[in-house]
CSV table of C-alpha atoms and ligand atoms in Angstrom, one decimal:
chain,number,residue,atom,x,y,z
Z,272,MET,CA,49.5,60.7,-68.1
Z,273,LYS,CA,51.2,63.9,-66.9
Z,274,GLN,CA,51.1,64.6,-63.2
Z,275,THR,CA,52.5,67.5,-61.1
Z,276,ILE,CA,56.0,66.5,-60.2
Z,277,PRO,CA,56.5,66.4,-56.4
Z,278,TYR,CA,59.7,67.8,-54.9
Z,279,LYS,CA,60.7,64.3,-53.7
Z,280,ILE,CA,59.7,61.4,-55.9
Z,281,TYR,CA,59.6,58.2,-53.8
Z,282,LEU,CA,58.8,54.8,-55.3
Z,283,SER,CA,56.6,52.6,-53.1
Z,284,GLU,CA,58.0,49.3,-51.8
Z,285,ASP,CA,56.1,47.4,-54.5
Z,286,GLU,CA,57.7,49.5,-57.2
Z,287,MET,CA,61.2,48.7,-56.1
Z,288,PRO,CA,63.3,46.8,-58.6
Z,289,ARG,CA,63.7,43.1,-57.7
Z,290,GLN,CA,66.6,42.4,-60.1
Z,291,TRP,CA,70.0,44.0,-60.8
Z,292,TYR,CA,70.7,44.8,-64.4
Z,293,ASN,CA,73.9,43.3,-65.9
Z,294,LEU,CA,74.9,45.9,-68.5
Z,295,ARG,CA,77.6,43.6,-69.9
Z,296,ALA,CA,74.8,41.5,-71.4
Z,297,ASP,CA,74.1,44.4,-73.8
Z,298,MET,CA,77.7,45.1,-74.7
Z,299,LYS,CA,78.8,43.7,-78.0
Z,300,GLN,CA,82.4,44.4,-77.2
Z,301,LYS,CA,82.7,43.0,-73.6
Z,302,PRO,CA,85.1,44.4,-71.0
Z,303,ALA,CA,88.5,42.7,-71.2
Z,304,PRO,CA,89.1,39.9,-68.7
Z,305,LEU,CA,91.1,40.3,-65.5
Z,306,LEU,CA,94.6,38.8,-65.8
Z,307,ASN,CA,96.6,36.8,-63.3
Z,308,PRO,CA,99.4,39.1,-62.0
Z,309,ALA,CA,102.0,36.2,-62.1
Z,310,THR,CA,101.2,34.5,-65.4
Z,311,LEU,CA,99.4,37.4,-67.2
Z,312,LYS,CA,96.8,34.8,-68.4
Z,313,PRO,CA,93.0,35.5,-68.0
Z,314,LEU,CA,91.7,34.6,-64.6
Z,315,LYS,CA,89.3,31.7,-64.3
Z,316,ALA,CA,86.7,31.1,-61.6
Z,317,GLU,CA,89.0,28.7,-59.7
Z,318,ASP,CA,91.8,31.4,-59.5
Z,319,LEU,CA,89.3,33.8,-57.9
Z,320,THR,CA,87.4,31.6,-55.4
Z,321,PRO,CA,90.2,31.5,-52.8
Z,322,ILE,CA,89.9,35.3,-52.6
Z,323,PHE,CA,86.2,36.1,-53.3
Z,324,CYS,CA,82.9,34.3,-52.4
Z,325,GLU,CA,81.8,31.8,-55.0
Z,326,GLU,CA,78.6,33.5,-56.0
Z,327,LEU,CA,80.4,36.9,-56.4
Z,328,VAL,CA,83.0,35.2,-58.6
Z,329,LYS,CA,80.1,34.0,-60.8
Z,330,GLN,CA,78.7,37.5,-61.0
Z,331,GLU,CA,82.1,38.9,-61.8
Z,332,LEU,CA,82.6,36.6,-64.8
Z,333,ASP,CA,79.0,36.6,-66.1
Z,334,ASP,CA,78.9,38.7,-69.3
Z,335,THR,CA,75.6,37.3,-70.6
Z,336,THR,CA,72.8,37.1,-68.0
Z,337,ARG,CA,70.9,40.4,-68.4
Z,338,PHE,CA,68.9,40.4,-65.1
Z,339,ILE,CA,70.0,38.9,-61.8
Z,340,GLU,CA,67.5,38.3,-59.0
Z,341,ILE,CA,68.2,40.4,-55.8
Z,342,PRO,CA,68.0,37.8,-53.0
Z,343,ASP,CA,65.0,38.4,-50.6
Z,344,GLU,CA,67.3,38.9,-47.6
Z,345,VAL,CA,69.1,41.7,-49.5
Z,346,LEU,CA,65.8,43.3,-50.6
Z,347,ASN,CA,64.7,43.2,-47.0
Z,348,PHE,CA,67.8,45.1,-45.9
Z,349,TYR,CA,67.4,47.6,-48.8
Z,350,LYS,CA,63.9,48.4,-47.3
Z,351,MET,CA,65.6,50.1,-44.3
Z,352,TYR,CA,66.9,52.9,-46.5
Z,353,ARG,CA,65.5,52.3,-50.0
Z,354,PRO,CA,63.9,53.3,-52.3
Z,355,SER,CA,66.1,56.4,-52.1
Z,356,PRO,CA,64.4,59.7,-53.2
Z,357,LEU,CA,64.8,61.3,-56.6
Z,358,VAL,CA,64.6,65.0,-55.7
Z,359,HIS,CA,63.5,67.8,-58.0
Z,360,ALA,CA,66.1,70.4,-57.1
Z,361,THR,CA,63.7,73.4,-57.5
Z,362,PHE,CA,65.7,75.4,-54.9
Z,363,LEU,CA,68.9,74.9,-56.8
Z,364,GLU,CA,67.2,75.8,-60.1
Z,365,LYS,CA,66.0,79.0,-58.6
Z,366,ALA,CA,69.4,79.9,-57.1
Z,367,LEU,CA,71.0,79.4,-60.5
Z,368,GLY,CA,68.2,81.2,-62.4
Z,369,THR,CA,68.3,78.4,-65.0
Z,370,PRO,CA,65.5,77.2,-67.2
Z,371,ALA,CA,67.0,73.7,-66.9
Z,372,LYS,CA,65.2,71.0,-64.8
Z,373,ILE,CA,67.6,69.5,-62.3
Z,374,PHE,CA,67.0,66.3,-60.4
Z,375,TYR,CA,69.3,64.4,-58.1
Z,376,LYS,CA,69.1,60.8,-56.7
Z,377,PHE,CA,70.1,60.9,-53.1
Z,378,GLU,CA,72.2,58.0,-51.9
Z,379,GLY,CA,73.4,59.5,-48.6
Z,380,ASN,CA,70.4,58.7,-46.6
Z,381,ASN,CA,71.9,55.9,-44.5
Z,382,THR,CA,74.4,55.8,-41.7
Z,383,SER,CA,77.3,54.9,-43.9
Z,384,GLY,CA,76.5,58.1,-45.7
Z,385,SER,CA,77.0,56.8,-49.3
Z,386,HIS,CA,75.8,54.4,-52.0
Z,387,LYS,CA,78.4,51.8,-50.9
Z,388,LEU,CA,75.9,50.0,-48.6
Z,389,ASN,CA,74.1,48.8,-51.7
Z,390,SER,CA,77.0,46.5,-52.6
Z,391,ALA,CA,78.2,45.8,-49.0
Z,392,ILE,CA,74.9,44.1,-48.1
Z,393,ALA,CA,74.9,42.0,-51.2
Z,394,GLN,CA,78.6,40.9,-50.6
Z,395,ALA,CA,77.9,40.1,-47.0
Z,396,TYR,CA,74.9,38.1,-47.9
Z,397,TYR,CA,76.8,35.8,-50.3
Z,398,ALA,CA,79.6,35.4,-47.7
Z,399,LYS,CA,77.0,34.3,-45.1
Z,400,LYS,CA,75.3,32.0,-47.6
Z,401,GLN,CA,78.6,30.3,-48.3
Z,402,GLY,CA,78.9,29.6,-44.6
Z,403,LEU,CA,82.0,31.8,-44.1
Z,404,LYS,CA,83.0,33.2,-40.7
Z,405,GLY,CA,83.9,36.6,-41.9
Z,406,VAL,CA,85.4,39.0,-44.5
Z,407,THR,CA,88.3,41.4,-44.7
Z,408,THR,CA,88.6,44.6,-46.6
Z,409,GLU,CA,90.5,47.9,-46.7
Z,410,THR,CA,89.2,51.4,-46.4
Z,411,GLY,CA,90.8,54.7,-47.3
Z,412,ALA,CA,88.3,57.5,-46.8
Z,413,GLY,CA,86.2,55.2,-44.5
Z,414,GLN,CA,82.8,55.0,-46.3
Z,415,TRP,CA,83.3,51.5,-47.6
Z,416,GLY,CA,84.6,50.2,-44.2
Z,417,THR,CA,81.5,51.7,-42.5
Z,418,ALA,CA,79.1,50.2,-45.1
Z,419,LEU,CA,80.7,46.7,-44.8
Z,420,SER,CA,80.8,46.8,-41.0
Z,421,MET,CA,77.0,47.6,-41.0
Z,422,ALA,CA,76.3,44.8,-43.5
Z,423,CYS,CA,78.4,42.2,-41.6
Z,424,ARG,CA,76.7,43.1,-38.3
Z,425,TYR,CA,73.3,42.4,-39.9
Z,426,PHE,CA,74.3,38.9,-41.0
Z,427,GLY,CA,76.4,38.1,-37.9
Z,428,LEU,CA,79.7,37.9,-39.8
Z,429,ASP,CA,83.1,39.0,-38.5
Z,430,CYS,CA,84.6,41.9,-40.4
Z,431,LYS,CA,88.3,43.0,-40.3
Z,432,VAL,CA,88.9,46.4,-41.8
Z,433,PHE,CA,92.4,47.6,-42.7
Z,434,MET,CA,92.3,51.4,-42.5
Z,435,VAL,CA,95.1,53.4,-44.1
Z,436,LYS,CA,97.0,54.7,-41.1
Z,437,CYS,CA,96.7,58.4,-42.0
Z,438,SER,CA,92.9,58.2,-42.3
Z,439,TYR,CA,92.8,56.2,-39.1
Z,440,GLU,CA,94.5,59.0,-37.4
Z,441,GLN,CA,92.7,61.9,-39.2
Z,442,LYS,CA,89.2,60.4,-39.1
Z,443,PRO,CA,88.6,59.2,-35.5
Z,444,PHE,CA,84.8,59.6,-35.8
Z,445,ARG,CA,84.5,57.3,-38.8
Z,446,ARG,CA,86.6,54.8,-36.9
Z,447,GLU,CA,84.2,54.9,-34.0
Z,448,VAL,CA,81.2,54.3,-36.3
Z,449,ILE,CA,83.0,51.2,-37.7
Z,450,ARG,CA,83.8,50.0,-34.2
Z,451,THR,CA,80.2,50.6,-33.1
Z,452,PHE,CA,79.0,48.1,-35.7
Z,453,GLY,CA,81.4,45.6,-34.3
Z,454,ALA,CA,84.1,45.4,-36.9
Z,455,SER,CA,87.7,45.2,-35.9
Z,456,ILE,CA,89.7,48.0,-37.3
Z,457,ILE,CA,93.5,47.8,-37.9
Z,458,PRO,CA,95.6,50.7,-38.9
Z,459,SER,CA,97.6,49.7,-42.0
Z,460,PRO,CA,100.5,49.0,-42.4
Z,461,SER,CA,100.2,46.7,-39.3
Z,462,ASP,CA,102.3,43.9,-37.7
Z,463,THR,CA,99.5,41.4,-38.1
Z,464,THR,CA,100.5,40.5,-41.7
Z,465,GLN,CA,103.7,39.5,-43.4
Z,466,VAL,CA,103.4,42.2,-46.0
Z,467,GLY,CA,102.6,44.8,-43.3
Z,468,ARG,CA,105.7,43.8,-41.3
Z,469,ARG,CA,107.8,44.0,-44.4
Z,470,ILE,CA,106.6,47.5,-45.3
Z,471,LEU,CA,107.0,48.7,-41.7
Z,472,LYS,CA,110.6,47.4,-41.7
Z,473,GLU,CA,111.4,49.0,-45.1
Z,474,HIS,CA,109.5,52.3,-44.4
Z,475,PRO,CA,109.5,52.9,-40.6
Z,476,GLY,CA,107.0,55.6,-39.7
Z,477,THR,CA,105.0,55.3,-43.0
Z,478,THR,CA,101.3,56.4,-42.8
Z,479,GLY,CA,100.3,53.8,-45.3
Z,480,SER,CA,98.5,53.7,-48.6
Z,481,LEU,CA,95.4,52.1,-50.1
Z,482,GLY,CA,97.6,49.7,-52.1
Z,483,CYS,CA,99.3,48.5,-48.9
Z,484,ALA,CA,96.0,48.1,-47.0
Z,485,ILE,CA,94.6,46.0,-49.9
Z,486,SER,CA,97.6,43.7,-49.8
Z,487,GLU,CA,97.1,43.2,-46.0
Z,488,ALA,CA,93.4,42.5,-46.3
Z,489,VAL,CA,94.0,40.0,-49.1
Z,490,GLU,CA,96.7,38.2,-47.2
Z,491,THR,CA,94.5,38.0,-44.1
Z,492,ALA,CA,91.6,36.6,-46.1
Z,493,VAL,CA,93.6,33.9,-47.8
Z,494,THR,CA,95.5,32.8,-44.7
Z,495,ASN,CA,92.5,32.6,-42.4
Z,496,GLU,CA,90.1,29.6,-42.7
Z,497,GLY,CA,86.6,30.7,-43.5
Z,498,TYR,CA,87.5,34.3,-44.6
Z,499,ARG,CA,87.2,36.0,-48.0
Z,500,TYR,CA,88.1,39.5,-49.2
Z,501,GLU,CA,85.6,42.1,-50.4
Z,502,LEU,CA,86.1,45.3,-52.4
Z,503,GLY,CA,83.8,48.3,-52.6
Z,504,SER,CA,84.3,49.6,-56.2
Z,505,VAL,CA,85.9,48.9,-59.6
Z,506,LEU,CA,84.8,45.2,-59.9
Z,507,ASN,CA,82.0,44.2,-62.3
Z,508,GLN,CA,80.0,42.7,-59.4
Z,509,VAL,CA,80.0,46.0,-57.5
Z,510,LEU,CA,78.7,47.9,-60.6
Z,511,LEU,CA,76.0,45.2,-60.9
Z,512,HIS,CA,74.8,45.7,-57.3
Z,513,GLN,CA,74.8,49.5,-57.7
Z,514,THR,CA,72.4,49.3,-60.7
Z,515,ILE,CA,69.7,49.5,-58.0
Z,516,ILE,CA,70.4,53.3,-58.1
Z,517,GLY,CA,69.8,53.6,-61.9
Z,518,LEU,CA,66.8,51.3,-62.0
Z,519,GLU,CA,65.1,53.2,-59.2
Z,520,THR,CA,66.0,56.5,-60.9
Z,521,LYS,CA,64.6,55.3,-64.2
Z,522,ALA,CA,61.4,54.0,-62.6
Z,523,ALA,CA,60.8,57.3,-60.8
Z,524,LEU,CA,61.4,59.4,-64.0
Z,525,ASP,CA,59.1,57.1,-66.0
Z,526,LYS,CA,56.4,57.4,-63.4
Z,527,TYR,CA,56.2,61.1,-64.2
Z,528,GLY,CA,57.0,60.9,-67.9
Z,529,ILE,CA,60.3,62.8,-67.4
Z,530,ARG,CA,62.9,62.2,-70.1
Z,531,PRO,CA,66.5,63.1,-69.1
Z,532,ASP,CA,68.8,64.8,-71.5
Z,533,ILE,CA,72.0,64.8,-69.3
Z,534,LEU,CA,73.0,62.2,-66.7
Z,535,ILE,CA,76.0,62.9,-64.4
Z,536,GLY,CA,77.9,61.0,-61.7
Z,537,CYS,CA,81.3,61.3,-60.0
Z,538,THR,CA,83.9,58.7,-60.8
Z,539,GLY,CA,86.5,57.1,-58.4
Z,540,GLY,CA,86.4,53.5,-59.3
Z,541,GLY,CA,83.2,53.9,-61.3
Z,542,SER,CA,80.6,52.1,-59.2
Z,543,ASN,CA,78.2,54.9,-58.5
Z,544,LEU,CA,78.2,56.3,-62.1
Z,545,GLY,CA,78.2,52.8,-63.5
Z,546,GLY,CA,75.2,51.8,-61.4
Z,547,PHE,CA,73.3,55.1,-61.8
Z,548,ALA,CA,73.8,55.2,-65.6
Z,549,ALA,CA,73.5,51.5,-66.4
Z,550,PRO,CA,69.9,51.4,-67.5
Z,551,PHE,CA,70.4,54.5,-69.7
Z,552,LEU,CA,73.7,53.1,-71.1
Z,553,GLY,CA,71.8,49.9,-71.9
Z,554,GLU,CA,69.2,51.9,-73.9
Z,555,ILE,CA,72.1,53.6,-75.8
Z,556,LEU,CA,73.7,50.2,-76.5
Z,557,ARG,CA,70.4,48.8,-77.8
Z,558,GLY,CA,69.9,51.8,-80.0
Z,559,GLU,CA,66.7,52.8,-78.1
Z,560,ALA,CA,67.6,56.3,-76.9
Z,561,ALA,CA,70.3,58.9,-76.8
Z,562,TYR,CA,71.6,60.6,-73.7
Z,563,LYS,CA,74.5,62.8,-72.8
Z,564,ILE,CA,76.3,61.1,-69.9
Z,565,ILE,CA,79.1,62.7,-68.0
Z,566,GLY,CA,81.7,61.3,-65.5
Z,567,ALA,CA,83.1,63.9,-63.2
Z,568,GLU,CA,86.6,63.2,-61.8
Z,569,PRO,CA,89.2,65.1,-59.8
Z,570,ALA,CA,91.9,67.0,-61.7
Z,571,SER,CA,94.3,65.6,-59.1
Z,572,CYS,CA,93.7,61.9,-60.2
Z,573,PRO,CA,92.4,62.2,-63.8
Z,574,SER,CA,92.1,58.6,-65.0
Z,575,PHE,CA,89.7,59.2,-67.8
Z,576,THR,CA,90.8,62.6,-69.0
Z,577,ARG,CA,94.6,62.1,-68.9
Z,578,GLY,CA,95.1,58.4,-68.5
Z,579,VAL,CA,95.5,55.6,-71.1
Z,580,PHE,CA,93.4,52.6,-71.8
Z,581,ALA,CA,95.7,49.7,-71.0
Z,582,TYR,CA,96.2,46.7,-68.7
Z,583,ASP,CA,97.4,47.8,-65.3
Z,584,TYR,CA,97.7,46.5,-61.7
Z,585,CYS,CA,94.7,47.4,-59.5
Z,586,ASP,CA,97.0,48.0,-56.5
Z,587,THR,CA,100.3,49.7,-55.7
Z,588,GLY,CA,101.8,46.4,-54.4
Z,589,LYS,CA,101.1,44.6,-57.7
Z,590,ILE,CA,99.6,41.5,-56.1
Z,591,CYS,CA,96.1,42.0,-57.4
Z,592,PRO,CA,94.8,41.0,-60.8
Z,593,LEU,CA,95.5,43.2,-63.8
Z,594,ALA,CA,92.5,45.0,-65.4
Z,595,LYS,CA,92.2,46.7,-68.8
Z,596,MET,CA,91.1,50.2,-67.8
Z,597,TYR,CA,91.7,53.9,-68.0
Z,598,THR,CA,94.6,54.4,-65.7
Z,599,VAL,CA,97.2,57.0,-64.8
Z,600,GLY,CA,99.4,54.2,-63.6
Z,601,SER,CA,99.4,52.0,-60.5
Z,602,GLN,CA,102.5,53.8,-59.3
Z,603,PHE,CA,100.9,57.2,-59.6
Z,604,ILE,CA,100.5,58.9,-56.1
Z,605,PRO,CA,97.8,61.5,-56.1
Z,606,SER,CA,98.6,64.5,-54.0
Z,607,ALA,CA,97.1,64.4,-50.5
Z,608,ASN,CA,93.8,66.3,-51.1
Z,609,HIS,CA,90.3,65.6,-50.1
Z,610,ALA,CA,88.7,63.9,-53.2
Z,611,GLY,CA,89.1,60.9,-50.7
Z,612,GLY,CA,87.0,58.2,-52.4
Z,613,LEU,CA,88.0,59.3,-55.9
Z,614,ARG,CA,91.8,58.9,-55.5
Z,615,PHE,CA,92.1,55.6,-57.4
Z,616,HIS,CA,94.5,55.4,-60.3
Z,617,GLY,CA,92.3,53.2,-62.4
Z,618,MET,CA,88.7,52.8,-63.4
Z,619,SER,CA,86.0,50.1,-63.7
Z,620,PRO,CA,86.7,47.9,-66.8
Z,621,VAL,CA,83.1,48.2,-67.9
Z,622,LEU,CA,83.0,52.0,-67.8
Z,623,SER,CA,86.5,52.1,-69.4
Z,624,GLU,CA,85.3,50.0,-72.4
Z,625,LEU,CA,82.2,52.1,-72.8
Z,626,TYR,CA,84.2,55.4,-72.5
Z,627,HIS,CA,86.6,54.0,-75.1
Z,628,GLN,CA,83.7,53.4,-77.4
Z,629,GLY,CA,82.7,57.0,-76.9
Z,630,LEU,CA,79.4,56.3,-75.1
Z,631,PHE,CA,80.0,59.0,-72.5
Z,632,GLU,CA,82.3,61.9,-71.8
Z,633,ALA,CA,84.4,62.8,-68.8
Z,634,ARG,CA,85.5,66.0,-67.2
Z,635,ALA,CA,88.1,66.8,-64.5
Z,636,TYR,CA,87.5,69.4,-61.8
Z,637,GLU,CA,89.8,71.2,-59.4
Z,638,GLN,CA,89.1,70.9,-55.7
Z,639,THR,CA,88.3,74.5,-55.0
Z,640,SER,CA,85.7,74.8,-57.8
Z,641,VAL,CA,84.2,71.5,-56.5
Z,642,PHE,CA,83.8,73.0,-53.0
Z,643,GLU,CA,82.3,76.2,-54.4
Z,644,ALA,CA,79.7,74.0,-56.1
Z,645,ALA,CA,79.2,72.1,-52.8
Z,646,GLU,CA,78.5,75.3,-51.0
Z,647,ILE,CA,76.0,76.5,-53.6
Z,648,PHE,CA,74.2,73.2,-53.4
Z,649,ALA,CA,74.2,73.1,-49.6
Z,650,HIS,CA,72.8,76.6,-49.4
Z,651,ALA,CA,70.0,75.8,-51.9
Z,652,GLU,CA,69.0,72.3,-51.1
Z,653,GLY,CA,70.0,71.9,-47.4
Z,654,ILE,CA,72.3,68.9,-47.7
Z,655,LEU,CA,76.0,68.9,-47.0
Z,656,PRO,CA,77.3,66.9,-49.9
Z,657,ALA,CA,80.3,64.5,-49.9
Z,658,PRO,CA,83.4,66.0,-51.6
Z,659,GLU,CA,83.3,63.1,-54.0
Z,660,SER,CA,79.6,63.8,-55.0
Z,661,SER,CA,80.4,67.5,-55.3
Z,662,HIS,CA,82.3,66.7,-58.5
Z,663,ALA,CA,78.9,65.7,-60.0
Z,664,ILE,CA,77.3,68.8,-58.6
Z,665,ARG,CA,79.9,70.9,-60.2
Z,666,ALA,CA,79.2,69.3,-63.6
Z,667,ALA,CA,75.4,69.6,-63.1
Z,668,ILE,CA,75.7,73.3,-62.2
Z,669,ASP,CA,77.9,74.0,-65.2
Z,670,GLU,CA,75.4,72.4,-67.5
Z,671,ALA,CA,72.5,74.3,-65.9
Z,672,LEU,CA,74.4,77.6,-66.3
Z,673,ARG,CA,75.0,76.8,-69.9
Z,674,CYS,CA,71.2,76.4,-70.2
Z,675,ARG,CA,70.8,79.8,-68.7
Z,676,GLU,CA,72.8,81.3,-71.6
Z,677,THR,CA,71.0,79.3,-74.3
Z,678,GLY,CA,67.6,79.3,-72.8
Z,679,GLU,CA,67.3,75.5,-73.2
Z,680,GLU,CA,65.1,73.6,-70.8
Z,681,LYS,CA,67.3,70.6,-70.5
Z,682,VAL,CA,66.6,67.9,-68.0
Z,683,ILE,CA,69.7,67.2,-65.9
Z,684,VAL,CA,69.8,64.3,-63.5
Z,685,PHE,CA,72.8,63.6,-61.3
Z,686,ASN,CA,73.7,61.1,-58.6
Z,687,LEU,CA,74.3,62.5,-55.2
Z,688,SER,CA,76.4,59.6,-54.0
Z,689,GLY,CA,76.8,60.7,-50.3
Z,690,THR,CA,76.9,63.2,-47.6
Z,691,GLY,CA,79.9,65.1,-46.3
Z,692,ASN,CA,79.2,64.9,-42.5
Z,693,PHE,CA,82.6,63.2,-41.9
Z,694,ASP,CA,84.5,65.5,-44.2
Z,695,LEU,CA,84.6,68.5,-42.0
Z,696,TYR,CA,88.4,68.8,-42.1
Z,697,ALA,CA,88.1,69.5,-45.8
Z,698,TYR,CA,85.2,71.9,-45.3
Z,699,LYS,CA,87.3,73.7,-42.7
Z,700,GLN,CA,90.1,74.2,-45.1
Z,701,PHE,CA,87.6,75.5,-47.7
Z,702,ASN,CA,86.0,77.9,-45.1
Z,703,ASP,CA,89.4,79.1,-43.9
Z,704,GLY,CA,90.5,79.8,-47.4
Z,705,THR,CA,93.5,77.5,-47.1
Z,706,MET,CA,92.4,74.9,-49.6
Z,707,THR,CA,94.7,74.6,-52.7
Z,708,ASP,CA,94.5,72.8,-56.0
Z,709,SER,CA,97.1,70.4,-57.2
Z,710,ILE,CA,97.2,69.1,-60.7
Z,711,PRO,CA,99.8,66.6,-61.7
Z,712,SER,CA,102.3,67.6,-64.4
Z,713,ASP,CA,102.4,65.8,-67.7
Z,714,GLU,CA,105.8,64.4,-66.5
Z,715,ASP,CA,104.2,63.1,-63.2
Z,716,ILE,CA,101.7,61.1,-65.3
Z,717,ALA,CA,104.2,60.0,-68.0
Z,718,ALA,CA,106.6,58.7,-65.3
Z,719,ALA,CA,103.8,56.6,-63.8
Z,720,LEU,CA,102.7,55.4,-67.2
Z,721,ARG,CA,106.2,54.3,-68.1
Z,722,GLN,CA,105.8,51.7,-65.3
Z,723,LEU,CA,102.7,50.0,-66.9
Z,724,PRO,CA,103.1,46.3,-67.1
Z,725,LYS,CA,104.0,44.9,-70.6
Z,726,VAL,CA,101.1,42.7,-71.7
Z,727,GLU,CA,101.3,40.7,-75.0
P,1053,PLP,C1,83.5,55.8,-52.6
P,1053,PLP,C2,82.7,57.0,-53.0
P,1053,PLP,C3,82.7,57.4,-54.3
P,1053,PLP,C4,83.6,56.9,-55.4
P,1053,PLP,O1,83.5,55.6,-55.7
P,1053,PLP,P1,82.8,55.1,-57.1
P,1053,PLP,O2,83.1,53.6,-57.0
P,1053,PLP,O3,83.4,55.8,-58.2
P,1053,PLP,O4,81.4,55.4,-56.9
P,1053,PLP,C5,81.9,58.5,-54.6
P,1053,PLP,N1,81.1,59.1,-53.7
P,1053,PLP,C6,81.0,58.7,-52.4
P,1053,PLP,C7,80.2,59.4,-51.5
P,1053,PLP,C8,81.8,57.6,-52.0
P,1053,PLP,O5,81.8,57.2,-50.8
């Protein structure tokens, strides 16, 4: 049955997915296991439970259960901001003069401003169910800290957020949102942890790093009774929770008989692309369909396009497990630019394995061309996109412009992972014409890769 496609396709509450989809169940070659950083042996559940909630450890290690029930309490919370709309970007199509059909799934429609709330609420739920007092985490750009503080407030859990000191100072408004939701927020490095005190002593005046904030959050979780650590991307469990994005997208497309040709998402640690593309990657793996899938990453931190597929540490401090992933090296320091949430040296092990198998492609974009795309999109569709999401917009616009040349009416669907309402410093630089691009040299990357751990 063919119907007129509305500008915004909303699913009804009844049509909302009730299960997450575990893509690993359909992978013949499973993602490689996490390794213990001390022994380099595969991690078992009992190694992980002092750090993560029990149920989340189960999800992390489960490579076989295809569908996992979304708990009712989580579904209830999802109702506050889901289903999120799938928008037919007719204004953008017109602005580009393209015969392509462009759709975007909009995940910025909640106060945290991004898709991260989808996993934050699930992780907070399992912490509450286990009877914990609270959780700890780190935040760089601030979206994850905001999402987790909202989720913890909902379940009455304490939440301690270690925020990289330079973000803490540069993003005072994000900080206030986190405080409003009742989380305590500690600029990292801090004197509240051993590792923080050591770093402060060795590097007085340092403005911190994500790797250091992770180390502080993990130390605080394992040394405080009734606390666990939670992470907002990269992990298998996070991709699992984010499949709500892809399942809703697929249901909305199916409702109107729309078959996508091209699917696009930006990639930092891989959770929004992994969740958005999961049902479609599953169809490819099962031999049921073919799609072109594109991961869009910053040229300043090009894990897929210039990294290697190898075991590496997940943090700069080398205390976290090793993952087999596309990486530019845990000691790689991306230049201080605004691809905030995309500045991670590695990538989800699930997406890394699938990329290695050639199931999707990746492209790297420079910052100024990303903001040019953001501006085109904002003018046409009336949403100020997050700088991270604008990498996906860039890729979508490029594909649509190609269709203008060839006359092909391809269906392009991309994930708009969030809004840029807190990224005005970056927009200011773009508007002032002072924004620059910075691309690491081959030697920068080679130097970081020489420090990869030797495994086997
Ligand atoms: C954190 C973030 C990302 C990058 O993380 P992934 O895990 O790769 O999805 C992308 N977009 C927004 C808006 C974010 O907040």
